[in-house]
PDB file of N, CA, C and O in Angstrom:
ATOM      1  N   MET A  14      82.700 -61.749  57.202  1.00 91.00           N
ATOM      2  CA  MET A  14      82.752 -60.983  55.810  1.00 91.00           C
ATOM      3  C   MET A  14      83.268 -59.987  56.561  1.00 91.00           C
ATOM      4  O   MET A  14      83.509 -59.630  57.491  1.00 91.00           O
ATOM      5  N   LYS A  15      84.150 -59.473  55.240  1.00 96.00           N
ATOM      6  CA  LYS A  15      85.576 -58.263  55.490  1.00 96.00           C
ATOM      7  C   LYS A  15      85.490 -56.772  54.992  1.00 96.00           C
ATOM      8  O   LYS A  15      84.991 -57.518  53.825  1.00 96.00           O
ATOM      9  N   ALA A  16      84.880 -55.582  55.379  1.00 97.00           N
ATOM     10  CA  ALA A  16      85.117 -54.252  54.436  1.00 97.00           C
ATOM     11  C   ALA A  16      86.734 -54.001  54.737  1.00 97.00           C
ATOM     12  O   ALA A  16      86.876 -53.530  55.007  1.00 97.00           O
ATOM     13  N   GLU A  17      86.465 -53.532  53.279  1.00 97.00           N
ATOM     14  CA  GLU A  17      88.588 -52.761  53.095  1.00 97.00           C
ATOM     15  C   GLU A  17      87.531 -51.031  52.026  1.00 97.00           C
ATOM     16  O   GLU A  17      86.786 -52.300  50.865  1.00 97.00           O
ATOM     17  N   MET A  18      88.004 -50.312  52.228  1.00 98.00           N
ATOM     18  CA  MET A  18      88.145 -49.013  50.964  1.00 98.00           C
ATOM     19  C   MET A  18      89.604 -49.298  50.457  1.00 98.00           C
ATOM     20  O   MET A  18      90.363 -49.041  51.195  1.00 98.00           O
ATOM     21  N   ILE A  19      89.910 -49.455  49.066  1.00 98.00           N
ATOM     22  CA  ILE A  19      90.977 -49.474  48.638  1.00 98.00           C
ATOM     23  C   ILE A  19      91.176 -48.318  47.612  1.00 98.00           C
ATOM     24  O   ILE A  19      90.207 -47.638  46.786  1.00 98.00           O
ATOM     25  N   LYS A  20      91.812 -47.600  47.237  1.00 98.00           N
ATOM     26  CA  LYS A  20      92.419 -46.062  47.046  1.00 98.00           C
ATOM     27  C   LYS A  20      92.776 -46.627  45.105  1.00 98.00           C
ATOM     28  O   LYS A  20      93.484 -48.071  45.333  1.00 98.00           O
ATOM     29  N   VAL A  21      92.206 -45.982  44.041  1.00 98.00           N
ATOM     30  CA  VAL A  21      92.307 -46.570  43.328  1.00 98.00           C
ATOM     31  C   VAL A  21      92.550 -45.707  41.767  1.00 98.00           C
ATOM     32  O   VAL A  21      91.213 -45.058  41.548  1.00 98.00           O
ATOM     33  N   GLY A  22      93.570 -45.370  41.248  1.00 97.00           N
ATOM     34  CA  GLY A  22      93.570 -44.192  39.332  1.00 97.00           C
ATOM     35  C   GLY A  22      93.422 -45.159  38.611  1.00 97.00           C
ATOM     36  O   GLY A  22      93.184 -46.252  38.109  1.00 97.00           O
ATOM     37  N   GLY A  23      92.892 -44.050  37.438  1.00 96.00           N
ATOM     38  CA  GLY A  23      93.380 -44.537  36.423  1.00 96.00           C
ATOM     39  C   GLY A  23      91.663 -44.328  36.026  1.00 96.00           C
ATOM     40  O   GLY A  23      90.809 -45.062  34.600  1.00 96.00           O
ATOM     41  N   MET A  24      90.829 -44.907  37.002  1.00 96.00           N
ATOM     42  CA  MET A  24      89.267 -44.998  36.507  1.00 96.00           C
ATOM     43  C   MET A  24      88.910 -43.144  36.331  1.00 96.00           C
ATOM     44  O   MET A  24      88.127 -42.798  36.634  1.00 96.00           O
ATOM     45  N   THR A  25      87.701 -44.050  34.717  1.00 94.00           N
ATOM     46  CA  THR A  25      86.811 -42.131  34.000  1.00 94.00           C
ATOM     47  C   THR A  25      85.490 -41.933  33.882  1.00 94.00           C
ATOM     48  O   THR A  25      85.623 -41.600  33.770  1.00 94.00           O
ATOM     49  N   CYS A  26      85.410 -44.123  34.157  1.00 95.00           N
ATOM     50  CA  CYS A  26      83.301 -43.328  33.203  1.00 95.00           C
ATOM     51  C   CYS A  26      82.961 -44.974  34.034  1.00 95.00           C
ATOM     52  O   CYS A  26      83.764 -45.809  34.844  1.00 95.00           O
ATOM     53  N   GLY A  27      82.073 -44.807  33.485  1.00 95.00           N
ATOM     54  CA  GLY A  27      80.957 -45.731  34.234  1.00 95.00           C
ATOM     55  C   GLY A  27      81.838 -47.415  33.613  1.00 95.00           C
ATOM     56  O   GLY A  27      81.078 -48.061  34.069  1.00 95.00           O
ATOM     57  N   HIS A  28      82.084 -47.718  32.279  1.00 96.00           N
ATOM     58  CA  HIS A  28      82.924 -48.608  31.522  1.00 96.00           C
ATOM     59  C   HIS A  28      84.156 -49.000  32.643  1.00 96.00           C
ATOM     60  O   HIS A  28      84.518 -50.562  32.958  1.00 96.00           O
ATOM     61  N   CYS A  29      84.641 -47.770  33.578  1.00 96.00           N
ATOM     62  CA  CYS A  29      85.970 -48.047  34.605  1.00 96.00           C
ATOM     63  C   CYS A  29      85.339 -48.890  35.760  1.00 96.00           C
ATOM     64  O   CYS A  29      85.369 -49.724  35.917  1.00 96.00           O
ATOM     65  N   VAL A  30      83.974 -47.656  36.069  1.00 97.00           N
ATOM     66  CA  VAL A  30      83.304 -49.627  37.455  1.00 97.00           C
ATOM     67  C   VAL A  30      82.510 -50.500  36.940  1.00 97.00           C
ATOM     68  O   VAL A  30      82.809 -51.937  37.879  1.00 97.00           O
ATOM     69  N   SER A  31      82.005 -50.799  35.825  1.00 97.00           N
ATOM     70  CA  SER A  31      81.685 -52.000  35.316  1.00 97.00           C
ATOM     71  C   SER A  31      83.116 -53.316  34.781  1.00 97.00           C
ATOM     72  O   SER A  31      82.530 -54.233  35.827  1.00 97.00           O
ATOM     73  N   ALA A  32      84.122 -52.889  34.624  1.00 97.00           N
ATOM     74  CA  ALA A  32      84.989 -53.361  34.546  1.00 97.00           C
ATOM     75  C   ALA A  32      85.784 -53.897  35.533  1.00 97.00           C
ATOM     76  O   ALA A  32      86.015 -55.323  36.284  1.00 97.00           O
ATOM     77  N   ILE A  33      86.028 -52.474  36.503  1.00 98.00           N
ATOM     78  CA  ILE A  33      86.749 -53.246  38.598  1.00 98.00           C
ATOM     79  C   ILE A  33      85.149 -54.236  38.996  1.00 98.00           C
ATOM     80  O   ILE A  33      85.605 -55.306  39.604  1.00 98.00           O
ATOM     81  N   GLN A  34      84.054 -53.817  39.203  1.00 98.00           N
ATOM     82  CA  GLN A  34      83.305 -54.827  39.955  1.00 98.00           C
ATOM     83  C   GLN A  34      82.625 -56.221  39.170  1.00 98.00           C
ATOM     84  O   GLN A  34      82.451 -56.461  39.926  1.00 98.00           O
ATOM     85  N   ASN A  35      83.017 -56.243  37.758  1.00 98.00           N
ATOM     86  CA  ASN A  35      82.517 -57.377  37.556  1.00 98.00           C
ATOM     87  C   ASN A  35      83.815 -58.705  37.214  1.00 98.00           C
ATOM     88  O   ASN A  35      83.419 -59.223  37.551  1.00 98.00           O
ATOM     89  N   ALA A  36      84.610 -57.842  37.701  1.00 98.00           N
ATOM     90  CA  ALA A  36      85.822 -58.804  37.014  1.00 98.00           C
ATOM     91  C   ALA A  36      85.750 -59.300  39.428  1.00 98.00           C
ATOM     92  O   ALA A  36      85.980 -60.418  39.648  1.00 98.00           O
ATOM     93  N   LEU A  37      85.906 -58.442  39.772  1.00 98.00           N
ATOM     94  CA  LEU A  37      85.474 -58.513  41.382  1.00 98.00           C
ATOM     95  C   LEU A  37      84.318 -59.311  41.070  1.00 98.00           C
ATOM     96  O   LEU A  37      85.117 -60.841  42.202  1.00 98.00           O
ATOM     97  N   LYS A  38      83.673 -59.528  40.813  1.00 97.00           N
ATOM     98  CA  LYS A  38      81.979 -60.594  41.242  1.00 97.00           C
ATOM     99  C   LYS A  38      82.975 -61.794  40.930  1.00 97.00           C
ATOM    100  O   LYS A  38      82.289 -62.662  40.830  1.00 97.00           O
ATOM    101  N   GLU A  39      83.778 -61.988  39.554  1.00 97.00           N
ATOM    102  CA  GLU A  39      83.869 -62.712  38.780  1.00 97.00           C
ATOM    103  C   GLU A  39      84.555 -63.893  40.397  1.00 97.00           C
ATOM    104  O   GLU A  39      84.423 -65.249  40.028  1.00 97.00           O
ATOM    105  N   LYS A  40      85.096 -63.075  40.567  1.00 95.00           N
ATOM    106  CA  LYS A  40      85.943 -63.457  42.295  1.00 95.00           C
ATOM    107  C   LYS A  40      85.265 -64.178  43.419  1.00 95.00           C
ATOM    108  O   LYS A  40      85.974 -64.009  44.438  1.00 95.00           O
ATOM    109  N   GLY A  41      83.729 -63.857  42.827  1.00 95.00           N
ATOM    110  CA  GLY A  41      83.095 -64.462  43.885  1.00 95.00           C
ATOM    111  C   GLY A  41      82.714 -62.844  45.296  1.00 95.00           C
ATOM    112  O   GLY A  41      82.756 -62.820  46.875  1.00 95.00           O
ATOM    113  N   ILE A  42      83.577 -61.342  45.159  1.00 97.00           N
ATOM    114  CA  ILE A  42      84.326 -60.515  45.749  1.00 97.00           C
ATOM    115  C   ILE A  42      82.572 -59.280  45.316  1.00 97.00           C
ATOM    116  O   ILE A  42      83.024 -58.855  43.970  1.00 97.00           O
ATOM    117  N   LYS A  43      82.436 -58.784  47.133  1.00 97.00           N
ATOM    118  CA  LYS A  43      81.199 -57.666  46.322  1.00 97.00           C
ATOM    119  C   LYS A  43      82.519 -56.599  46.097  1.00 97.00           C
ATOM    120  O   LYS A  43      82.776 -55.211  47.141  1.00 97.00           O
ATOM    121  N   GLY A  44      82.274 -56.008  44.912  1.00 97.00           N
ATOM    122  CA  GLY A  44      82.783 -54.363  45.295  1.00 97.00           C
ATOM    123  C   GLY A  44      81.981 -53.347  44.811  1.00 97.00           C
ATOM    124  O   GLY A  44      81.007 -52.864  43.684  1.00 97.00           O
ATOM    125  N   VAL A  45      81.740 -52.362  45.552  1.00 97.00           N
ATOM    126  CA  VAL A  45      81.816 -51.408  44.592  1.00 97.00           C
ATOM    127  C   VAL A  45      82.058 -49.790  44.948  1.00 97.00           C
ATOM    128  O   VAL A  45      83.188 -49.389  45.653  1.00 97.00           O
ATOM    129  N   VAL A  46      82.548 -49.250  43.024  1.00 97.00           N
ATOM    130  CA  VAL A  46      83.132 -48.286  42.980  1.00 97.00           C
ATOM    131  C   VAL A  46      83.050 -46.813  43.537  1.00 97.00           C
ATOM    132  O   VAL A  46      81.526 -46.724  42.543  1.00 97.00           O
ATOM    133  N   ASP A  47      83.173 -46.068  43.577  1.00 97.00           N
ATOM    134  CA  ASP A  47      83.289 -44.669  43.679  1.00 97.00           C
ATOM    135  C   ASP A  47      83.784 -44.111  43.114  1.00 97.00           C
ATOM    136  O   ASP A  47      85.118 -43.489  43.130  1.00 97.00           O
ATOM    137  N   LEU A  48      83.845 -43.881  41.437  1.00 95.00           N
ATOM    138  CA  LEU A  48      84.544 -43.017  40.045  1.00 95.00           C
ATOM    139  C   LEU A  48      84.360 -41.288  41.243  1.00 95.00           C
ATOM    140  O   LEU A  48      86.013 -40.857  40.815  1.00 95.00           O
ATOM    141  N   GLN A  49      84.078 -40.629  41.730  1.00 96.00           N
ATOM    142  CA  GLN A  49      83.764 -39.152  42.343  1.00 96.00           C
ATOM    143  C   GLN A  49      85.278 -38.966  43.509  1.00 96.00           C
ATOM    144  O   GLN A  49      86.268 -38.598  42.813  1.00 96.00           O
ATOM    145  N   ASN A  50      84.820 -40.128  44.264  1.00 97.00           N
ATOM    146  CA  ASN A  50      86.510 -40.175  45.323  1.00 97.00           C
ATOM    147  C   ASN A  50      87.480 -41.626  44.715  1.00 97.00           C
ATOM    148  O   ASN A  50      88.842 -41.832  45.614  1.00 97.00           O
ATOM    149  N   LYS A  51      87.787 -41.920  43.315  1.00 97.00           N
ATOM    150  CA  LYS A  51      88.141 -43.010  43.161  1.00 97.00           C
ATOM    151  C   LYS A  51      88.745 -44.040  44.109  1.00 97.00           C
ATOM    152  O   LYS A  51      89.850 -44.275  44.680  1.00 97.00           O
ATOM    153  N   THR A  52      87.861 -44.504  44.712  1.00 98.00           N
ATOM    154  CA  THR A  52      87.983 -45.449  45.153  1.00 98.00           C
ATOM    155  C   THR A  52      87.200 -47.054  45.080  1.00 98.00           C
ATOM    156  O   THR A  52      85.335 -46.612  44.080  1.00 98.00           O
ATOM    157  N   VAL A  53      87.138 -47.848  45.624  1.00 98.00           N
ATOM    158  CA  VAL A  53      86.320 -49.096  45.667  1.00 98.00           C
ATOM    159  C   VAL A  53      86.644 -49.616  47.428  1.00 98.00           C
ATOM    160  O   VAL A  53      87.423 -50.110  47.382  1.00 98.00           O
ATOM    161  N   GLU A  54      84.746 -50.462  47.148  1.00 98.00           N
ATOM    162  CA  GLU A  54      84.729 -50.832  48.202  1.00 98.00           C
ATOM    163  C   GLU A  54      84.270 -52.092  48.250  1.00 98.00           C
ATOM    164  O   GLU A  54      83.457 -52.746  47.249  1.00 98.00           O
ATOM    165  N   VAL A  55      85.627 -52.971  49.198  1.00 98.00           N
ATOM    166  CA  VAL A  55      85.137 -54.748  48.827  1.00 98.00           C
ATOM    167  C   VAL A  55      84.809 -55.044  49.968  1.00 98.00           C
ATOM    168  O   VAL A  55      85.492 -54.936  51.038  1.00 98.00           O
ATOM    169  N   ASN A  56      84.085 -56.015  49.981  1.00 97.00           N
ATOM    170  CA  ASN A  56      83.542 -57.241  50.717  1.00 97.00           C
ATOM    171  C   ASN A  56      83.616 -58.526  49.896  1.00 97.00           C
ATOM    172  O   ASN A  56      83.562 -58.620  49.407  1.00 97.00           O
ATOM    173  N   TYR A  57      84.413 -59.703  51.345  1.00 96.00           N
ATOM    174  CA  TYR A  57      85.257 -60.793  51.009  1.00 96.00           C
ATOM    175  C   TYR A  57      85.373 -61.246  51.953  1.00 96.00           C
ATOM    176  O   TYR A  57      85.428 -60.884  53.093  1.00 96.00           O
ATOM    177  N   ASP A  58      84.664 -62.766  51.739  1.00 96.00           N
ATOM    178  CA  ASP A  58      85.513 -63.762  52.696  1.00 96.00           C
ATOM    179  C   ASP A  58      86.431 -63.847  52.537  1.00 96.00           C
ATOM    180  O   ASP A  58      86.934 -64.256  52.254  1.00 96.00           O
ATOM    181  N   GLU A  59      86.856 -63.499  54.281  1.00 95.00           N
ATOM    182  CA  GLU A  59      88.782 -63.203  54.202  1.00 95.00           C
ATOM    183  C   GLU A  59      89.419 -65.350  54.799  1.00 95.00           C
ATOM    184  O   GLU A  59      90.455 -65.449  53.745  1.00 95.00           O
ATOM    185  N   THR A  60      88.078 -65.962  54.300  1.00 95.00           N
ATOM    186  CA  THR A  60      88.639 -67.767  54.221  1.00 95.00           C
ATOM    187  C   THR A  60      88.752 -67.852  52.568  1.00 95.00           C
ATOM    188  O   THR A  60      89.748 -69.405  52.203  1.00 95.00           O
ATOM    189  N   LYS A  61      88.916 -66.920  52.181  1.00 95.00           N
ATOM    190  CA  LYS A  61      89.343 -67.165  50.682  1.00 95.00           C
ATOM    191  C   LYS A  61      89.659 -66.720  49.836  1.00 95.00           C
ATOM    192  O   LYS A  61      89.862 -67.179  48.505  1.00 95.00           O
ATOM    193  N   THR A  62      90.085 -65.451  49.977  1.00 96.00           N
ATOM    194  CA  THR A  62      91.134 -63.990  49.726  1.00 96.00           C
ATOM    195  C   THR A  62      91.265 -62.925  50.587  1.00 96.00           C
ATOM    196  O   THR A  62      90.776 -63.099  51.992  1.00 96.00           O
ATOM    197  N   ASN A  63      92.407 -62.390  49.983  1.00 97.00           N
ATOM    198  CA  ASN A  63      93.328 -60.698  50.777  1.00 97.00           C
ATOM    199  C   ASN A  63      93.081 -60.512  50.201  1.00 97.00           C
ATOM    200  O   ASN A  63      92.887 -60.195  48.740  1.00 97.00           O
ATOM    201  N   ILE A  64      93.706 -59.568  50.811  1.00 97.00           N
ATOM    202  CA  ILE A  64      92.937 -57.690  50.131  1.00 97.00           C
ATOM    203  C   ILE A  64      94.276 -57.013  48.880  1.00 97.00           C
ATOM    204  O   ILE A  64      94.338 -56.950  47.941  1.00 97.00           O
ATOM    205  N   ILE A  65      95.518 -58.730  49.175  1.00 97.00           N
ATOM    206  CA  ILE A  65      96.517 -58.347  48.009  1.00 97.00           C
ATOM    207  C   ILE A  65      95.866 -59.335  46.519  1.00 97.00           C
ATOM    208  O   ILE A  65      95.715 -58.201  45.885  1.00 97.00           O
ATOM    209  N   ASN A  66      95.682 -59.592  46.638  1.00 98.00           N
ATOM    210  CA  ASN A  66      94.913 -61.299  45.881  1.00 98.00           C
ATOM    211  C   ASN A  66      93.908 -59.456  45.571  1.00 98.00           C
ATOM    212  O   ASN A  66      94.108 -59.852  43.792  1.00 98.00           O
ATOM    213  N   ILE A  67      93.133 -58.938  45.640  1.00 98.00           N
ATOM    214  CA  ILE A  67      91.864 -58.405  45.301  1.00 98.00           C
ATOM    215  C   ILE A  67      93.108 -57.245  44.658  1.00 98.00           C
ATOM    216  O   ILE A  67      91.674 -56.565  43.261  1.00 98.00           O
ATOM    217  N   LYS A  68      93.653 -56.433  45.119  1.00 98.00           N
ATOM    218  CA  LYS A  68      94.306 -55.247  44.723  1.00 98.00           C
ATOM    219  C   LYS A  68      94.764 -56.026  43.262  1.00 98.00           C
ATOM    220  O   LYS A  68      94.461 -55.365  42.270  1.00 98.00           O
ATOM    221  N   LYS A  69      95.323 -57.396  43.499  1.00 98.00           N
ATOM    222  CA  LYS A  69      95.460 -58.001  42.087  1.00 98.00           C
ATOM    223  C   LYS A  69      94.802 -58.292  41.278  1.00 98.00           C
ATOM    224  O   LYS A  69      94.802 -57.397  39.631  1.00 98.00           O
ATOM    225  N   ILE A  70      93.663 -58.393  41.389  1.00 98.00           N
ATOM    226  CA  ILE A  70      92.741 -58.466  40.599  1.00 98.00           C
ATOM    227  C   ILE A  70      92.397 -56.622  39.895  1.00 98.00           C
ATOM    228  O   ILE A  70      92.471 -56.707  38.002  1.00 98.00           O
ATOM    229  N   ILE A  71      92.429 -55.996  40.040  1.00 98.00           N
ATOM    230  CA  ILE A  71      92.144 -54.110  40.146  1.00 98.00           C
ATOM    231  C   ILE A  71      93.247 -53.710  38.704  1.00 98.00           C
ATOM    232  O   ILE A  71      92.563 -53.738  37.634  1.00 98.00           O
ATOM    233  N   SER A  72      95.139 -54.321  39.607  1.00 98.00           N
ATOM    234  CA  SER A  72      95.935 -53.661  38.490  1.00 98.00           C
ATOM    235  C   SER A  72      95.544 -54.519  37.398  1.00 98.00           C
ATOM    236  O   SER A  72      96.093 -54.343  36.333  1.00 98.00           O
ATOM    237  N   GLU A  73      94.980 -55.434  37.360  1.00 97.00           N
ATOM    238  CA  GLU A  73      95.622 -56.783  35.921  1.00 97.00           C
ATOM    239  C   GLU A  73      94.858 -55.983  35.471  1.00 97.00           C
ATOM    240  O   GLU A  73      94.231 -56.646  34.062  1.00 97.00           O
ATOM    241  N   ASN A  74      93.481 -55.367  35.787  1.00 96.00           N
ATOM    242  CA  ASN A  74      92.600 -55.435  34.684  1.00 96.00           C
ATOM    243  C   ASN A  74      92.999 -53.965  33.866  1.00 96.00           C
ATOM    244  O   ASN A  74      92.200 -52.982  34.127  1.00 96.00           O
ATOM    245  N   GLY A  75      93.664 -53.119  34.405  1.00 96.00           N
ATOM    246  CA  GLY A  75      94.428 -51.670  34.108  1.00 96.00           C
ATOM    247  C   GLY A  75      94.579 -50.741  34.749  1.00 96.00           C
ATOM    248  O   GLY A  75      94.647 -49.243  34.148  1.00 96.00           O
ATOM    249  N   TYR A  76      94.098 -50.806  36.244  1.00 97.00           N
ATOM    250  CA  TYR A  76      93.664 -49.486  37.581  1.00 97.00           C
ATOM    251  C   TYR A  76      94.899 -49.339  38.228  1.00 97.00           C
ATOM    252  O   TYR A  76      95.644 -50.679  39.071  1.00 97.00           O
ATOM    253  N   GLU A  77      94.959 -48.181  38.577  1.00 97.00           N
ATOM    254  CA  GLU A  77      96.212 -48.862  39.467  1.00 97.00           C
ATOM    255  C   GLU A  77      96.186 -48.362  40.884  1.00 97.00           C
ATOM    256  O   GLU A  77      95.149 -47.836  40.855  1.00 97.00           O
ATOM    257  N   VAL A  78      96.887 -48.843  41.962  1.00 96.00           N
ATOM    258  CA  VAL A  78      96.030 -49.565  43.366  1.00 96.00           C
ATOM    259  C   VAL A  78      97.623 -48.970  43.924  1.00 96.00           C
ATOM    260  O   VAL A  78      98.474 -48.933  43.701  1.00 96.00           O
TER     261      VAL A  78
END
C-alpha cells in the first residue's frame, strides 16, 4: 500500500468530505479528508491504480486538485 497527501480545493462541508471519501471507496481507495487543511490522504494499492487516476476521481466529483 502506498500513502500520499493531495491538496484539494473546493471542499467546504461535511458533504464534501463524504462525497470524496465515498467516490474513492467505490474504487477500493481509502481516503481521509482533512477539511481544515484542504487535503486528502489516500492509501492505495499501486498494482491497481496510481495517483493520476486518484486525482481524476476527485476532480470528476467537482473538486480542484
